[in-house]
Each structure stands twice: as structure tokens, then as C-alpha cells.
Coordinates of C-alpha atoms in Angstrom, one line a residue:
M482 CA 6.1 11.9 -11.7
L483 CA 6.9 9.5 -14.4
S484 CA 4.7 9.6 -17.5
R485 CA 1.8 7.3 -17.7
R486 CA 3.5 5.5 -20.6
A487 CA 6.6 4.9 -18.5
L488 CA 4.5 3.5 -15.7
L489 CA 2.7 1.2 -18.1
T490 CA 6.1 -0.2 -19.2
A491 CA 7.7 -0.4 -15.8
G492 CA 5.8 -3.4 -14.5
G493 CA 5.6 -5.3 -17.7
G494 CA 8.0 -8.1 -16.7
V495 CA 7.2 -8.3 -12.9
A496 CA 9.3 -7.3 -11.8
G497 CA 18.4 -5.7 18.9
A498 CA 16.5 -2.4 19.5
A499 CA 16.3 0.8 17.5
L500 CA 14.7 4.1 18.1
V501 CA 11.9 5.5 15.9
G502 CA 10.6 8.9 16.8
G503 CA 11.8 8.4 20.4
L504 CA 10.0 5.1 20.8
A505 CA 11.8 1.8 21.2
A506 CA 11.4 -0.6 18.2
R507 CA 12.3 -4.2 17.9
Q508 CA 13.6 -6.0 14.9
L509 CA 11.0 -8.4 13.6
S510 CA 11.6 -12.1 12.9
G511 CA 10.8 -13.5 9.5
P512 CA 7.3 -14.9 8.6
R513 CA 6.5 -18.4 9.7
P514 CA 7.2 -21.0 6.9
G515 CA 4.1 -21.9 4.9
A516 CA 2.1 -19.0 6.3
G517 CA 0.2 -16.8 3.8
P518 CA 1.4 -16.5 0.2
D519 CA 4.4 -18.3 -1.4
L520 CA 7.3 -16.1 -0.3
P521 CA 10.2 -15.1 -2.5
D522 CA 13.7 -16.3 -1.8
A523 CA 14.9 -13.0 -0.6
P524 CA 15.7 -11.7 2.9
A525 CA 13.8 -9.0 4.8
G526 CA 15.8 -5.8 5.3
D527 CA 15.3 -3.4 8.2
E528 CA 11.8 -4.3 9.3
R529 CA 10.3 -2.8 12.5
L530 CA 7.1 -2.7 14.5
I531 CA 6.4 -0.2 17.2
R532 CA 3.6 1.2 19.2
I533 CA 3.0 4.9 18.7
A534 CA 0.3 7.4 19.9
S535 CA -2.0 8.6 17.1
A536 CA -3.9 11.8 18.0
A537 CA -6.1 11.3 14.9
R538 CA -7.3 7.9 16.2
G539 CA -7.2 8.8 19.9
R540 CA -5.2 5.7 20.8
E541 CA -1.9 3.9 20.4
V542 CA -1.5 2.0 17.1
D543 CA 1.0 -0.4 15.6
F544 CA 3.3 1.3 13.1
W545 CA 5.3 -1.0 10.8
T546 CA 8.1 -0.2 8.4
A547 CA 10.2 -2.2 6.0
V548 CA 13.3 -1.3 4.0
P549 CA 14.8 -3.5 1.2
E550 CA 17.8 -5.5 2.2
G551 CA 21.0 -3.6 1.3
Y552 CA 19.6 -0.1 1.9
G553 CA 20.4 0.2 5.6
D554 CA 17.8 2.1 7.6
G555 CA 16.2 3.5 4.4
R556 CA 17.3 7.1 4.9
G557 CA 16.2 9.1 1.9
L558 CA 14.0 6.5 0.4
P559 CA 10.4 7.4 -0.8
V560 CA 7.5 5.6 0.9
C561 CA 4.6 3.5 -0.1
L562 CA 1.9 3.7 2.5
V563 CA 0.2 0.3 3.3
L564 CA -3.5 0.1 4.1
H565 CA -4.5 -3.3 5.5
G566 CA -7.7 -5.1 4.9
A567 CA -10.4 -5.9 7.5
S568 CA -8.9 -9.2 8.6
A569 CA -5.3 -8.0 9.1
T570 CA -3.2 -5.5 11.0
P571 CA 0.4 -4.5 10.7
R572 CA 1.3 -7.3 13.1
D573 CA 0.5 -9.7 10.2
F574 CA 2.8 -8.0 7.6
G575 CA 5.8 -10.0 8.7
R576 CA 3.8 -13.3 8.3
F577 CA 2.7 -12.1 4.8
G578 CA 6.4 -11.6 3.9
L579 CA 5.9 -8.1 2.7
A580 CA 9.5 -7.1 3.6
R581 CA 10.8 -10.1 1.6
F582 CA 8.6 -9.2 -1.4
L583 CA 10.1 -5.7 -1.2
T584 CA 13.7 -6.9 -1.3
D585 CA 12.9 -9.3 -4.1
A586 CA 11.3 -6.5 -6.2
V587 CA 14.3 -4.3 -5.8
R588 CA 16.7 -7.1 -6.7
R589 CA 14.6 -7.6 -9.9
G590 CA 15.1 -4.0 -10.8
A591 CA 12.4 -1.9 -9.1
P592 CA 13.7 1.4 -7.8
P593 CA 14.1 1.1 -4.0
F594 CA 11.4 2.4 -1.6
A595 CA 10.2 1.8 1.9
L596 CA 6.9 0.4 3.1
A597 CA 5.0 2.0 6.0
G598 CA 1.7 1.1 7.5
A599 CA -0.3 1.7 10.7
T600 CA -3.4 0.2 12.3
G601 CA -6.6 1.6 10.8
G602 CA -9.2 -0.5 12.5
R603 CA -12.2 -1.7 10.5
L604 CA -13.6 1.7 9.6
S605 CA -12.8 1.3 5.8
W606 CA -10.1 4.1 6.4
R607 CA -12.8 6.7 7.0
P608 CA -13.5 8.9 10.0
N609 CA -16.0 7.7 12.6
G610 CA -16.6 10.5 15.2
A611 CA -13.2 11.3 16.8
D612 CA -11.6 8.2 15.3
D613 CA -10.1 9.2 12.0
P614 CA -7.7 6.7 10.4
R615 CA -7.6 8.6 7.1
R616 CA -6.3 11.7 8.9
M617 CA -3.7 9.5 10.6
V618 CA -2.5 8.4 7.2
R619 CA -2.5 11.9 5.7
E620 CA -1.0 13.8 8.6
E621 CA 0.7 11.5 11.1
V622 CA 2.2 8.6 9.2
P623 CA 4.3 10.8 6.9
T624 CA 5.6 12.6 10.0
W625 CA 6.6 9.3 11.6
C626 CA 8.3 8.3 8.3
A627 CA 10.2 11.6 8.2
R628 CA 11.5 10.9 11.7
R629 CA 12.9 7.6 10.4
G630 CA 14.7 9.6 7.7
F631 CA 12.5 8.5 4.8
D632 CA 11.6 11.0 2.1
S633 CA 8.0 11.9 2.9
S634 CA 7.7 14.2 0.0
R635 CA 7.5 11.2 -2.3
L636 CA 4.5 9.0 -1.4
A637 CA 2.3 6.3 -2.9
V638 CA -0.4 4.1 -1.4
W639 CA -1.2 0.4 -1.7
G640 CA -4.0 -1.5 -0.1
W641 CA -6.0 -4.7 -0.4
S642 CA -9.7 -5.4 0.1
M643 CA -10.9 -2.8 2.6
G644 CA -7.5 -1.2 2.3
G645 CA -7.8 -1.1 -1.4
F646 CA -11.0 0.9 -1.0
G647 CA -9.2 3.1 1.5
A648 CA -6.3 3.6 -0.8
L649 CA -8.5 4.8 -3.7
L650 CA -10.6 7.0 -1.4
L651 CA -7.4 8.5 0.1
A652 CA -6.2 9.4 -3.4
E653 CA -9.6 11.0 -4.2
T654 CA -9.7 12.9 -0.9
Y655 CA -6.3 14.5 -1.5
P656 CA -6.0 14.7 -5.3
T657 CA -2.4 14.6 -6.8
W658 CA -0.9 14.2 -3.3
L659 CA 0.1 10.6 -4.1
R660 CA 2.3 9.5 -6.9
M661 CA 0.3 6.3 -7.4
A662 CA -2.6 4.4 -5.9
A663 CA -2.4 0.6 -6.1
A664 CA -5.4 -1.5 -5.0
F665 CA -5.7 -5.3 -4.8
S666 CA -9.3 -6.6 -5.0
P667 CA -10.7 -3.3 -3.5
A668 CA -14.0 -3.6 -1.7
V669 CA -15.8 -1.2 -4.0
R670 CA -19.3 -1.2 -5.5
P671 CA -21.1 1.2 -7.9
G672 CA -22.6 4.1 -6.0
D673 CA -20.1 4.1 -3.1
A674 CA -17.7 6.9 -2.2
V675 CA -15.0 5.7 -4.5
F676 CA -17.3 5.5 -7.5
T677 CA -18.9 8.9 -6.9
G678 CA -15.5 10.6 -6.4
V679 CA -13.7 8.8 -9.2
D680 CA -13.1 12.0 -11.3
K681 CA -10.8 13.2 -8.5
L682 CA -8.4 10.4 -9.5
R683 CA -7.4 12.4 -12.6
G684 CA -3.7 13.0 -12.4
T685 CA -3.0 10.1 -10.0
P686 CA -1.8 6.8 -11.7
V687 CA -4.0 3.9 -10.6
G688 CA -3.3 0.2 -10.6
L689 CA -6.0 -2.4 -10.1
W690 CA -5.6 -6.2 -9.6
C691 CA -8.4 -8.7 -8.8
G692 CA -8.8 -12.5 -9.0
R693 CA -11.2 -14.0 -11.4
Q694 CA -12.8 -16.0 -8.6
D695 CA -13.2 -13.0 -6.4
N696 CA -16.8 -11.8 -5.8
F697 CA -15.6 -8.2 -6.2
L698 CA -14.3 -8.7 -9.7
P699 CA -17.4 -7.3 -11.6
D700 CA -17.3 -4.1 -9.5
V701 CA -13.5 -3.7 -9.8
R702 CA -13.7 -4.1 -13.5
A703 CA -16.6 -1.5 -13.6
L704 CA -14.4 0.9 -11.7
A705 CA -11.6 0.4 -14.2
R706 CA -14.0 1.4 -16.9
V707 CA -15.0 4.7 -15.3
L708 CA -11.6 5.9 -14.2
P709 CA -11.0 9.4 -15.7
E710 CA -7.7 8.1 -17.2
R711 CA -6.6 4.7 -18.3
P712 CA -5.2 2.7 -15.4
V713 CA -1.5 1.9 -15.4
R714 CA -2.6 -1.6 -14.7
A715 CA -5.9 -3.4 -14.8
A716 CA -5.1 -7.1 -14.3
W717 CA -7.4 -10.0 -13.8
A718 CA -6.0 -13.5 -13.2
D719 CA -7.1 -16.7 -11.6
G720 CA -7.3 -16.2 -7.8
R721 CA -9.6 -15.6 -4.8
H722 CA -9.9 -12.9 -2.2
N723 CA -6.8 -13.8 -0.2
F724 CA -3.0 -13.5 -0.1
G725 CA -2.6 -16.7 -2.0
Y726 CA -3.6 -14.6 -5.0
W727 CA -2.4 -11.2 -3.9
G728 CA 1.1 -12.6 -3.3
T729 CA 1.3 -13.5 -7.0
V730 CA 0.7 -9.9 -8.1
I731 CA 2.8 -8.1 -5.5
P732 CA 5.9 -8.2 -7.8
D733 CA 4.0 -6.4 -10.6
A734 CA 2.6 -3.8 -8.2
F735 CA 5.9 -3.1 -6.5
A736 CA 7.6 -2.6 -9.8
L737 CA 5.1 0.0 -10.8
L738 CA 5.1 1.7 -7.3
G739 CA 8.9 1.9 -7.4
A740 CA 8.8 3.5 -10.9
A741 CA 6.1 6.0 -9.7
L742 CA 8.2 7.0 -6.7
T743 CA 11.3 7.6 -8.7
P744 CA 12.2 11.3 -9.3
P745 CA 11.8 13.6 -11.1
R746 CA 8.2 14.7 -10.6
T747 CA 6.9 17.0 -13.3

């Protein structure tokens, strides 16, 4: 893992059909013009959405992956796991332009990596009876990524809103498993599971971003203050709780995530 100093420096300037695990996948079309955030002038690379059975969730889920343009099918690339918010699913990721942001980040100098995300429902990425989206992310998604040829030994996590809460909680539940946890406007509050388990984030670089007009800002800033180690990024800029704001900070986050996923790990 890169040193915390290196990570703090890395993001300073912004930075047909196929088969996946035996299931047919279709190439996705680009996002609709004008939908979601302002999109970078960069193409999507290999972007796929499939349906796959999740034993942890007891149902089929959507599984989405994206590789930066110019890196083929992404074989050998490390992976950033994507945890969606309450009002989105992987079917929205194309509309958000996440694959285009990924290509743009790599063209700006971020080390290449793949994105991968599956449907977690609206359970805040926590188990509810037999439905366990957190176990899906910990056990199944890396296996699905390995079948694609990605390097599942190098993983980070990124999420927004409910998914930001889930990303931080995932990093606490499995300490040091992830090379970085990035959270946009995480839906946290003092006394919740993220706050009570915050000491378990020691050893995992954490990045936090939140808009100044976001109701979660006071709680996100409070979380930044109680982290056991200085966050690699704690950024507050004008913006609300939506992709209009989150799109403006994706380049910074992807630069940091790419640096965190780059070997060697020490």
C-alpha cells in the first residue's frame, strides 16, 4: 500500500455480447446527454451489465463493470468496488457516466483500475435476515471480478450517500482488507455503526467528500475529526446531495483510488 503521504499527494491536482462467469453480458450504450453530472470528454471503455445469482442475497442481482478505454477487457487490473446510494442501482451507472470518468481519470495520470458494483438494495449494505449485501460484496463480487480476469487481491471501495455509509462500514468490518475507502456525502450520524466502529479504520486510508449545502455535512465533518488517522482527503465544497456535486469530485477520488491500488503493498 502506498504511504499516507503519497496518497495525500496523488490527488492534489485532480486528477455485441461477451461472457462473464458463464453468463451473457451486453455492451452498454453511453449515458443520455444531459443526464446526471457534467460528463468528461472521454469515451467509456469495456462497460458491461449482467444478471448474476447472488447466494448472499438469495436472488439475482445486476453486476456492472467498467474498464478504462485502452485497457481491453481489464485483465490484471485492480478493482474499486462501487456501492450505490438508496436512489440508484448499477443500471444507473451508465447514465452517471462512471465509465467515462474512469477513462478521463486514467488519461489525466491516475493508475488504471476497474470499477465493479452489484445491486445491494436499500439495506444500507447491512444484513437483514438471509439477505446480506455486505457478504455479497466481501465474498461474491471479488470472485465475479476474478472470473473477468481482474486482480481481486487489490481492492478498494467507493460509495455515495447510503453507499458511502456502506463503504466505511465494510472497511470497518474487514479491517485492512481494502486499500482505501472513499465516501461521498456518507449517510452517517454520531452514534451509528460507522462512528462506534471508527477505530477499526486504522490502517485503511479514508477519503471523505461532502457538499457545503448537504444536510449530512456536520456529521461527515464530525466523522473526519474522530478518524483514528488523518484522512487522505477531507474536502468540503459548494454542492448538494446529488451527482451534480459528486461528479465534480470524482476526478479527485479516482486519482487517490488509483494511487492506493497501485503496487507494491507493504
